[in-house]
Coordinates of C-alpha atoms in Angstrom, one line a residue:
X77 CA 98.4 51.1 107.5
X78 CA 96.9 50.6 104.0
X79 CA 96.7 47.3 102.9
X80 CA 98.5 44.8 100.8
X81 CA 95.6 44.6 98.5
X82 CA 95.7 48.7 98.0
X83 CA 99.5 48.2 97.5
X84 CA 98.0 46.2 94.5
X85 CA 95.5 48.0 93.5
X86 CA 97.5 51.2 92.7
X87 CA 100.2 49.0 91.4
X88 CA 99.4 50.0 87.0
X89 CA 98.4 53.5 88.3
X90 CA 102.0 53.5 90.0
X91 CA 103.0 52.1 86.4
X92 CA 101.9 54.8 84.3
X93 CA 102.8 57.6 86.7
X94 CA 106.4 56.3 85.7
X95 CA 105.8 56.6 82.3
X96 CA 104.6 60.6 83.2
X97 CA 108.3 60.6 85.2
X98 CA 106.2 61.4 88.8
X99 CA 105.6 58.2 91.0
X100 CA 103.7 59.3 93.9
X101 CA 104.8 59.0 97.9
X102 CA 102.4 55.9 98.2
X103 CA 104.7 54.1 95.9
X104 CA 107.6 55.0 97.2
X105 CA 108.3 57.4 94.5
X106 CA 111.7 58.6 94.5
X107 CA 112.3 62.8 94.7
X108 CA 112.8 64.7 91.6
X109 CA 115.7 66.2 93.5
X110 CA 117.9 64.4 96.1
X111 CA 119.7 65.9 98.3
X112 CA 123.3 64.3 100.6
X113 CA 121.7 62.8 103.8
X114 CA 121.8 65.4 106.8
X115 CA 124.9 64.7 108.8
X116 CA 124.0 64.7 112.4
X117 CA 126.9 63.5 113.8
X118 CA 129.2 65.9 111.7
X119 CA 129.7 68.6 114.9
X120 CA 131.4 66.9 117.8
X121 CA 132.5 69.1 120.8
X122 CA 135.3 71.2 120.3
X123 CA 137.3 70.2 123.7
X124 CA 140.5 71.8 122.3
X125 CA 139.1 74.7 121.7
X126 CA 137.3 75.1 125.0
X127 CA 140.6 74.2 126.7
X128 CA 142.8 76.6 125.1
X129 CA 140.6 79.7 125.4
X130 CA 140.1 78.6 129.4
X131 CA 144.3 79.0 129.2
X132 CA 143.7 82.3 128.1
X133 CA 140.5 83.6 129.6
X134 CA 141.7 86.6 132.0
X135 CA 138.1 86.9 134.4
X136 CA 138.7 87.2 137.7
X137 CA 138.8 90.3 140.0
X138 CA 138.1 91.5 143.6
X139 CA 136.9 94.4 145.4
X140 CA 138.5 97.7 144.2
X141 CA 139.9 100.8 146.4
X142 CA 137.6 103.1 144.9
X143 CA 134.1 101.1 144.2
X144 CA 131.9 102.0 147.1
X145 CA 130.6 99.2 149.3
X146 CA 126.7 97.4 148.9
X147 CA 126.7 97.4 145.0
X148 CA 124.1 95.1 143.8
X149 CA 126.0 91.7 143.0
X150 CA 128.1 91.4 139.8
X151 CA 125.8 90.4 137.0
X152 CA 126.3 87.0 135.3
X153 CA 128.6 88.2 132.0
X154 CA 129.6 86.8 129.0
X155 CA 133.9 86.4 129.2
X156 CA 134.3 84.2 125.8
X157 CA 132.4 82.9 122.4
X158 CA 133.8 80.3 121.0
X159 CA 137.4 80.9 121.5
X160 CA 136.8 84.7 121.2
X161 CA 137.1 87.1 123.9
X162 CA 134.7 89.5 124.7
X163 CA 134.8 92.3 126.9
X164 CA 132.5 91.7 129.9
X165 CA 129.6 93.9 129.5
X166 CA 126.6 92.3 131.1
X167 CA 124.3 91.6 129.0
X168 CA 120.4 92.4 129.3
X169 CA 118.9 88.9 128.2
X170 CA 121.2 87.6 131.5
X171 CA 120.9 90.4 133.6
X172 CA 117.1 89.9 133.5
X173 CA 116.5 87.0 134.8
X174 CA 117.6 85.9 138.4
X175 CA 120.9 85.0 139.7
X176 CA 122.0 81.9 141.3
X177 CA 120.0 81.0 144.1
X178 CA 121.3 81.1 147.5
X179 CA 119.9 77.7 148.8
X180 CA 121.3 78.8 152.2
X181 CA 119.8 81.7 153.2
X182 CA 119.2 80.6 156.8
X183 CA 123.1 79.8 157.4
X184 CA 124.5 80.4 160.9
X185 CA 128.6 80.7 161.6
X186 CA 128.5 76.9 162.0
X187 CA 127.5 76.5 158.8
X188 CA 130.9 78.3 157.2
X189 CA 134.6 76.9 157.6
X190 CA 137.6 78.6 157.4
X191 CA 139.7 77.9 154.4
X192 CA 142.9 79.7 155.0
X193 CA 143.9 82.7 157.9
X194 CA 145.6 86.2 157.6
X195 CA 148.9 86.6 158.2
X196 CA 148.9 88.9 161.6
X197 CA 147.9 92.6 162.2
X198 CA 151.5 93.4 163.8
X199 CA 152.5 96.6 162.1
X200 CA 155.0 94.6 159.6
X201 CA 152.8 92.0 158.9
X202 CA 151.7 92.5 155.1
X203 CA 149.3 90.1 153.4
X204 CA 147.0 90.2 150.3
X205 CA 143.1 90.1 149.3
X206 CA 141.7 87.7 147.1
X207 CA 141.9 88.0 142.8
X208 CA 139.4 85.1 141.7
X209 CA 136.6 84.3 139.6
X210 CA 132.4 84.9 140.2
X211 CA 133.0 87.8 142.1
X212 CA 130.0 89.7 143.5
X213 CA 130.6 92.8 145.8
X214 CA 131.7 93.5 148.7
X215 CA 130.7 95.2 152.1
X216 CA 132.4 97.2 155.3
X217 CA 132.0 95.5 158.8
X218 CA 132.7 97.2 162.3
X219 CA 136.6 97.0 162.2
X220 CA 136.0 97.4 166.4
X221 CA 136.8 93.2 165.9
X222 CA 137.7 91.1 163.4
X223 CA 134.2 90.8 162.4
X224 CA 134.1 87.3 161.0
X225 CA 130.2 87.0 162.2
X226 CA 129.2 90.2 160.4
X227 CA 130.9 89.1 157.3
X228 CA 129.3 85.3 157.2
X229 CA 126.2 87.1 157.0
X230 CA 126.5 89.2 154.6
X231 CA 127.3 86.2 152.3
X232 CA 124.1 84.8 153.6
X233 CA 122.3 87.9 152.0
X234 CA 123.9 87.9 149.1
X235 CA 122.5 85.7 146.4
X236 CA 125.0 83.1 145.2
X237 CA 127.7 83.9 147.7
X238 CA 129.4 80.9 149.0
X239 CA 132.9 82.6 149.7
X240 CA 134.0 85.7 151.4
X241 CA 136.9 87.4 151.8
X242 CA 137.6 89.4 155.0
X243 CA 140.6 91.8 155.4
X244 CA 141.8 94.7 156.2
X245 CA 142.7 97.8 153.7
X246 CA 145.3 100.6 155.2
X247 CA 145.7 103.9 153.7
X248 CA 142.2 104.0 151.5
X249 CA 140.8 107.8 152.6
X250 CA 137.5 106.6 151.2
X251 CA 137.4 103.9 153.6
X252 CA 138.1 105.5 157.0
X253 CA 136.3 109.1 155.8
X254 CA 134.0 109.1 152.6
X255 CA 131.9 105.9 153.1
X256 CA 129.0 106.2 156.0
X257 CA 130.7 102.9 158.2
X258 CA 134.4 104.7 158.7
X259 CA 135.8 100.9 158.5
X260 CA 138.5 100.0 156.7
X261 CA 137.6 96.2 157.5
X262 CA 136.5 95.1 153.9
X263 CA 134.2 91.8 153.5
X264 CA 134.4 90.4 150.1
X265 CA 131.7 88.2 148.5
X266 CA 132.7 85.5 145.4
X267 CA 130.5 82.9 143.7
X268 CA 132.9 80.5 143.9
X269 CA 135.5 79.0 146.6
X270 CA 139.2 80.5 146.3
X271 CA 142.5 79.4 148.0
X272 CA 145.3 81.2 149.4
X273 CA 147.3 80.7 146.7
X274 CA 144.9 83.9 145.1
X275 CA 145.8 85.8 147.3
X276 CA 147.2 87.8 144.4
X277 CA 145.9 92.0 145.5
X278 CA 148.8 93.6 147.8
X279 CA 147.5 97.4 147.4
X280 CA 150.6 99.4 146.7
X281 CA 148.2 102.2 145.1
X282 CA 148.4 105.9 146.1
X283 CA 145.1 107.3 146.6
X284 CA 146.1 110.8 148.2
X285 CA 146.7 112.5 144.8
X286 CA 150.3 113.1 145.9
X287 CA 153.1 110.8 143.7
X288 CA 154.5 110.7 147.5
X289 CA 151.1 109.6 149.6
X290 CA 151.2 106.7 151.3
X291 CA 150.5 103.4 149.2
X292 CA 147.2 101.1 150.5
X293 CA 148.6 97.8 151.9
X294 CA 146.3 94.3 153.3
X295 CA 146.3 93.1 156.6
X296 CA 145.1 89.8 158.5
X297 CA 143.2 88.3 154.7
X298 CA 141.0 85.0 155.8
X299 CA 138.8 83.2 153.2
X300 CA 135.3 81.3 155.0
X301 CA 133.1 79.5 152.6
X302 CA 130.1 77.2 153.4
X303 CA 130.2 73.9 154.6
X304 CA 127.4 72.7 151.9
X305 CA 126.5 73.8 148.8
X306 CA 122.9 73.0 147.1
X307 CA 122.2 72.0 143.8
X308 CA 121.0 75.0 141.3
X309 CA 117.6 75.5 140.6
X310 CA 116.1 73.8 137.2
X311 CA 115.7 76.8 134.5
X312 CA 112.0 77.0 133.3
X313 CA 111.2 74.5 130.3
X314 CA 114.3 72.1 131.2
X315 CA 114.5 68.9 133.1
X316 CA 118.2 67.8 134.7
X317 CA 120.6 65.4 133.8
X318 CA 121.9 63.0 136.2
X319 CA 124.9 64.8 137.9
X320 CA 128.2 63.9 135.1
X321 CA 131.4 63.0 136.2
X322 CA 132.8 64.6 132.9
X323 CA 131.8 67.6 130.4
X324 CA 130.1 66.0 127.7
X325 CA 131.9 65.2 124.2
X326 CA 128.9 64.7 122.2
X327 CA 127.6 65.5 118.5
X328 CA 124.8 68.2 117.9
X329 CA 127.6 70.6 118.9
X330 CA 126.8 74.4 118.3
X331 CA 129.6 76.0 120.5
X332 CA 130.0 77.6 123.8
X333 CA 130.8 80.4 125.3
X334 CA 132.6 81.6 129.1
X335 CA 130.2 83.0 132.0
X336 CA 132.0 85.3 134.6
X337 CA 130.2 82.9 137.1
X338 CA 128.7 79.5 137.3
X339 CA 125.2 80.5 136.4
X340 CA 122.5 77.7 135.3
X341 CA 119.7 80.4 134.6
X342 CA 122.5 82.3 132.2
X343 CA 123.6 79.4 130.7
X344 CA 119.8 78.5 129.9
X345 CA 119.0 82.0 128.2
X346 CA 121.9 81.7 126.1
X347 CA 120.7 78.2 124.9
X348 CA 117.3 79.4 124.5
X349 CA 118.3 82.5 122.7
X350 CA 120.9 80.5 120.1
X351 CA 120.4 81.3 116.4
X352 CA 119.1 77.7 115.2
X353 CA 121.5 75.3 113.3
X354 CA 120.8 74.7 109.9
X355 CA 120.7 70.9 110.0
X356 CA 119.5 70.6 114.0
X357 CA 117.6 73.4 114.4
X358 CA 117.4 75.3 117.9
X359 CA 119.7 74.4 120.9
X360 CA 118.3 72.0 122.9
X361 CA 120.5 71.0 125.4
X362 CA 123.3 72.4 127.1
X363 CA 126.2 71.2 129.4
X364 CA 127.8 73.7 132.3
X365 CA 130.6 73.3 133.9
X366 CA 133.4 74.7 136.0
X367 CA 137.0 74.8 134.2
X368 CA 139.9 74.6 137.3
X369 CA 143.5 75.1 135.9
X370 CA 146.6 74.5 138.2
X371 CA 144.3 73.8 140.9
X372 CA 142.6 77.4 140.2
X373 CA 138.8 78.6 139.8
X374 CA 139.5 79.7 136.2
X375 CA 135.8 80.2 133.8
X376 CA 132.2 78.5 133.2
X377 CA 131.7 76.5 130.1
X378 CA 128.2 76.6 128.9
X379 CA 128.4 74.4 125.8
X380 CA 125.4 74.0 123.6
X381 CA 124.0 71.1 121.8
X382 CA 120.6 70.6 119.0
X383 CA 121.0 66.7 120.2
X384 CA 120.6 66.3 123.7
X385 CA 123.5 64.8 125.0
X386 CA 123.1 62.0 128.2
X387 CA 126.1 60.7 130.9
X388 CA 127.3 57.9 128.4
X389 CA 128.9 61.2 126.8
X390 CA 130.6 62.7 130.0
X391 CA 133.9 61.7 129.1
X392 CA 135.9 64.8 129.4
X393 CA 137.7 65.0 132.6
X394 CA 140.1 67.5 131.2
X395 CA 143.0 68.1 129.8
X396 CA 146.7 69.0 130.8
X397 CA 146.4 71.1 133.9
X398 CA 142.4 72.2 133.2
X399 CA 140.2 69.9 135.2
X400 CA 136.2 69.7 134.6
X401 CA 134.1 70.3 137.9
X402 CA 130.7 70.4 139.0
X403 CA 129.5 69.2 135.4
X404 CA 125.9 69.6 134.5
X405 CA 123.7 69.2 132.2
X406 CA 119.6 70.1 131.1
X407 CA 117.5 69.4 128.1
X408 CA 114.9 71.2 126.8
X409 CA 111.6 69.9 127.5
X410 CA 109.4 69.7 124.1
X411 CA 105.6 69.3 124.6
X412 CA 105.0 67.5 121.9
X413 CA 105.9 64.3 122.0
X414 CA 107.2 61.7 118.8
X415 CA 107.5 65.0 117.1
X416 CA 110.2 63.0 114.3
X417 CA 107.2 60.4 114.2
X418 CA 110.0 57.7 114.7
X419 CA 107.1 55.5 117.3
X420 CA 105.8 54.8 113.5
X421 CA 107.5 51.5 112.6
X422 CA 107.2 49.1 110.0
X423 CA 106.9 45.9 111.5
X424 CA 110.2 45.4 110.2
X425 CA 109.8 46.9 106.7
X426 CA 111.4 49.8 105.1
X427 CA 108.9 51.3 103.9
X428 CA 105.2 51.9 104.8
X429 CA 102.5 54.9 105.6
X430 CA 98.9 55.6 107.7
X431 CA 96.8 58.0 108.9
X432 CA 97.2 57.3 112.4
X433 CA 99.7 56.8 114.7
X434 CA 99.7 57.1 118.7
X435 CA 100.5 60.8 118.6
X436 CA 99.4 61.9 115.4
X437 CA 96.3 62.2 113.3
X438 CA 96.3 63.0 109.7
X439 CA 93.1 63.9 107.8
X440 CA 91.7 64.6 104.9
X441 CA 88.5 67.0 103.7
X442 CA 85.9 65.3 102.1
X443 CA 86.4 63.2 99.1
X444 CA 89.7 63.6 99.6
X445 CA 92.4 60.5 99.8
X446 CA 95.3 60.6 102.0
X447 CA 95.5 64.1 101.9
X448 CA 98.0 63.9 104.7
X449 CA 99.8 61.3 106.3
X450 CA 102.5 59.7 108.1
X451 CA 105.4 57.5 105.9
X452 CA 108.1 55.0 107.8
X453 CA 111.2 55.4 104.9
X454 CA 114.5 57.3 105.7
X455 CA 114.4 59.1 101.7
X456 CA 111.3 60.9 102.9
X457 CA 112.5 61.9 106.4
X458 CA 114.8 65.0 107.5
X459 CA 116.4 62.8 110.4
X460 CA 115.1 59.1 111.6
X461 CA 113.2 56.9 109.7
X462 CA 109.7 58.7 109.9
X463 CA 108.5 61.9 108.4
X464 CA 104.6 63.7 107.8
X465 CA 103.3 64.3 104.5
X466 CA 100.8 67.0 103.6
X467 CA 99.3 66.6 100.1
X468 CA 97.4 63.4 98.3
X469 CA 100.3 60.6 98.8
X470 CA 98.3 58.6 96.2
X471 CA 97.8 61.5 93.6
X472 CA 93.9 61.0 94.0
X473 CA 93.3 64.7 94.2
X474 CA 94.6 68.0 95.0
X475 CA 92.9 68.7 98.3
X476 CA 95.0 69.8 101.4
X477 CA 95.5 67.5 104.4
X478 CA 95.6 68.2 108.0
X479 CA 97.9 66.7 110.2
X480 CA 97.0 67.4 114.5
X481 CA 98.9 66.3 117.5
X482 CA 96.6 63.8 119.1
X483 CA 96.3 65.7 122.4
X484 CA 96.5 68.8 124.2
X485 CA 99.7 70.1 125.3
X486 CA 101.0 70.1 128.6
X487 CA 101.4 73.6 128.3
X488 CA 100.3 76.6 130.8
X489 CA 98.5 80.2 130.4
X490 CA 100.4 83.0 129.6
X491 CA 104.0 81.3 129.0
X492 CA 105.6 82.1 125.5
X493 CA 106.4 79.3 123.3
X494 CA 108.1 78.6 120.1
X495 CA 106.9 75.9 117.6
X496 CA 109.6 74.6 115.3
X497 CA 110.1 71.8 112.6
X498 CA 111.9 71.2 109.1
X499 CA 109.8 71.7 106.1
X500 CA 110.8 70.3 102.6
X501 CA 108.9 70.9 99.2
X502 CA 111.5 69.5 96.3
X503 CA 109.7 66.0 95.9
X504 CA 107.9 66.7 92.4
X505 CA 110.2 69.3 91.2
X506 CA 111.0 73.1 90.4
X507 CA 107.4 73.2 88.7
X508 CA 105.5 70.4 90.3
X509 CA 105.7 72.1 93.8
X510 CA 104.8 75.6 92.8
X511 CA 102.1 75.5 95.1
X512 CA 103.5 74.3 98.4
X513 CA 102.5 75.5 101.4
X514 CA 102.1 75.2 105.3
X515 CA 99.6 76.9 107.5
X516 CA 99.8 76.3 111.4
X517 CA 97.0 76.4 113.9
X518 CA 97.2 77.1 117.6
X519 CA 94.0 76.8 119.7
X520 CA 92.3 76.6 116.0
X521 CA 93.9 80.0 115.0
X522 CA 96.3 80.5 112.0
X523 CA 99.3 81.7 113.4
X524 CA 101.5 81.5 110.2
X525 CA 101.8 80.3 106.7
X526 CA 104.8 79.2 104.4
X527 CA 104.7 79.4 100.9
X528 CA 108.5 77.7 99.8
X529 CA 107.4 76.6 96.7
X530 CA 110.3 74.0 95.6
X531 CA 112.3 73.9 98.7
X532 CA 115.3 71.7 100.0
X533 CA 114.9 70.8 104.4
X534 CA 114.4 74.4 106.1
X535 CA 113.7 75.1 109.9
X536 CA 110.8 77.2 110.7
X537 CA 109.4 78.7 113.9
X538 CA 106.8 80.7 115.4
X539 CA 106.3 82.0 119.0
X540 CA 103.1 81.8 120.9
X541 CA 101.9 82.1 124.1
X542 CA 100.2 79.2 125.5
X543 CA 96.5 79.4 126.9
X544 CA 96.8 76.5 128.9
X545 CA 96.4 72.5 127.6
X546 CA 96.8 74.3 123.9
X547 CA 96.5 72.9 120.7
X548 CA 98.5 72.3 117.3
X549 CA 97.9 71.1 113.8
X550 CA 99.1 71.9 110.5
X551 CA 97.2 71.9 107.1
X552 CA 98.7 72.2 103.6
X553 CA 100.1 70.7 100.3
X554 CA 98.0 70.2 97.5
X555 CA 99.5 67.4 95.3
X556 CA 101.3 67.2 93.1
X557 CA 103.1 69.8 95.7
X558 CA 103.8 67.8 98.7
X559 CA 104.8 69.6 101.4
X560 CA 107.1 67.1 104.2
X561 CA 107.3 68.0 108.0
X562 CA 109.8 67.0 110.7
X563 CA 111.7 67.0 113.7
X564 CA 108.7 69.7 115.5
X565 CA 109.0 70.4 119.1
X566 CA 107.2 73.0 121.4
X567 CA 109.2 74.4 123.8
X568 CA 109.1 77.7 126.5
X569 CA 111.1 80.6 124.7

């Protein structure tokens, strides 16, 4: 931290810069150009919204008379953005990456309980199949039994089944003729655990071709689900939350959208694929969770967040007749770490700057003066208290600084990245920071340059891919343009 004595020294140099209207960082000069303080706080989650569109959602479904049996498993599907219905195409960026695990691949008939039995097989006896959500596909079991055994394992195989739906289907020609098992004993397999009160599919369609023909009609419909369920799988570049009791309410807010199943990996990709906020930058958080309405599987929030939220903010058990289960939630891992430089303090003081902190070194070439550095004072900073400076903070010269994370990255070969921060250049003025600029290094090699010029706070990213304990640093400004950097993380794409 420089000294009290070069606080003094520079003391009539600070002086006459004033009278020149430019009083440099060092002396806690104040920006040319002053812009409202970044509300961080200023997007809350939008529970009402959420809430209404889950009254509205319309996703669930079942297996159809004329889909053939063994289709792969439903992909995971966008239902909803932010209160805005979309029509459930799956998407590629979700389709691509795995489904939900099945942590019980090795499940035996004990393993499953009954939830609710069929109403009879007695040649009166009518009954109906499942409508719910997270439904995957379905399959045909020897109808020489009531096949429960066959069926339980065919959930086993079936990634993210943890619910089937056995029954029989009369009157389907596809069933008893087309398809290669000649059964019309249909096994259905759901993502999610349904009741009886869903039984909501009766047939009643005429599949001869004839307006006459006789209509389908359901027989002897039981629901089995597992006895346990494991937790998902942590996506790649997030760590877990402690499991919430509540959805999060929490600022940082950047929306949400409705999955067709509960789907962490989905839920990630979305987050990771966010366009970045313009105060917060890139999502880096998000809360999933499991809307139930009347006591009914209804839709999966995935709300995203630039803060990440914690448990304090789990507050939202629902509302009305919506209640929030199995609630979730996973932050972004960044490898760098202090990346606001907020560890820089002041031993109480408002305002102070170095060359060195824990995390950070910043350099200068030869001859050159605090060419970059790191400043403790909130005017300087994006967010906290702390920001870097590139550029003389003194005015001694015009050389560029250099400003390198203090370690190698915890990072692996061959996994993409993206570097981000905020960038400002409006400290000296319109003409005084014509010649701002930013280059950044990985592993020592440029990877790409900014040239703002005079410049209010702007995120900026670039995607590598990592070669394993990687490097990063950042060189630029040449005073009087003074180029400020904040708020940089490294995290997997």
């Amino acid at each position: 931290m420089p000294s009290l004595t070069r606080f003094l020294a520079f003391s009539t140099v600070a002086v006459s810069l004033a009278d020149c209207g430019l009083i440099y960082p060092a002396f806690q000069g104040v920006p040319a150009s002053n812009a409202d303080p970044y509300n961080f706080n200023g997007t809350s989650t939008d529970a009402n919204s959420i809430a209404s569109t889950a009254f509205r959602v319309h996703q669930k479904s079942g297996a159809t008379t004329n889909a053939p049996p063994n289709l792969p498993a439903a992909n995971t599907t966008v239902t909803a953005v932010d209160g805005d219905m979309v029509i459930p195409v799956s998407r590629r960026s979700l389709s691509s990456i795995r489904t939900i695990d099945n942590d019980m691949s090795r499940r035996t008939n004990s393993d499953y309980e009954q939830v609710f039995g069929g109403t009879g097989t007695e040649s009166e006896d009518r009954d109906a199949a499942i409508i719910g959500t997270a439904y995957l596909t379905y399959t045909l079991v020897s109808n020489s039994t009531y096949n429960v055994g066959d069926c339980l394992a065919f959930c086993d195989a079936t990634a993210g089944c943890v619910f089937v739906n056995l029954y029989y289907e009369f009157n389907n020609e596809m069933l008893d003729h087309v398809y290669s098992q000649h059964s019309n004993l249909k096994c259905a397999a759901y993502g999610d655990v349904h009741s009886a009160e869903e039984k909501l599919n009766f047939g009643g369609q005429s599949l001869s071709g004839t307006s006459d023909g006789p209509l389908t009609y359901i027989q002897q419909s039981s629901g089995w689900t597992s006895k346990s369920f494991g937790d998902p799988s942590t996506p790649e570049g997030y760590d877990p939350l402690p499991d919430l009791g509540g959805a999060n309410e929490a600022p940082g807010y950047m929306g949400f959208v409705f999955l067709n199943k509960y789907d962490v990996d989905a839920c990630a990709a979305i987050c990771n694929a966010q366009d970045p906020d313009d105060v917060g930058g890139s999502c880096k958080y998000f809360n999933i969770w499991r809307a139930v309405v009347d006591g009914v599987p209804t839709t999966y929030t995935c709300a995203l967040y630039y803060i990440p939220a914690d448990t304090s903010t789990a507050i939202n058990y629902g509302q009305g007749n919506l209640t929030v289960t199995q609630s979730r939630g996973y932050k972004r891992i960044t490898y760098v770490l202090d990346g606001g430089f907020e560890d820089y303090a002041c031993d109480g003081l408002s305002f102070c700057y170095t060359d060195t902190t824990a995390g950070w070194l910043a350099s200068s070439p030869k001859d050159g003066y605090y060419d970059a550095s790191i400043f403790h004072y909130q005017p300087y900073a994006h967010s906290g208290e702390a920001v870097a400076l590139l550029g003389s903070a003194t005015g001694h010269d015009n050389y560029s600084g250099m400003l390198t994370y203090g370690s190698s990255l915890s990072t692996e070969a061959g996994v993409r990245y993206v570097i981000e921060f905020f960038h400002s250049s409006f400290y000296s003025g319109r003409e005084g920071e014509v010649d701002a600029f930013v280059e950044v290094y990985w592993n020592g090699s440029l990877i790409g340059t900014i040239r703002p010029g005079y410049s209010q706070w702007k995120y900026y990213k670039f995607e590598v891919v990592g070669q394993g304990n990687d490097e990063l640093y950042f060189r630029g400004g040449k005073a009087p343009s003074y180029d400020f950097i904040d708020d940089i993380f490294v995290m997997q794409t």
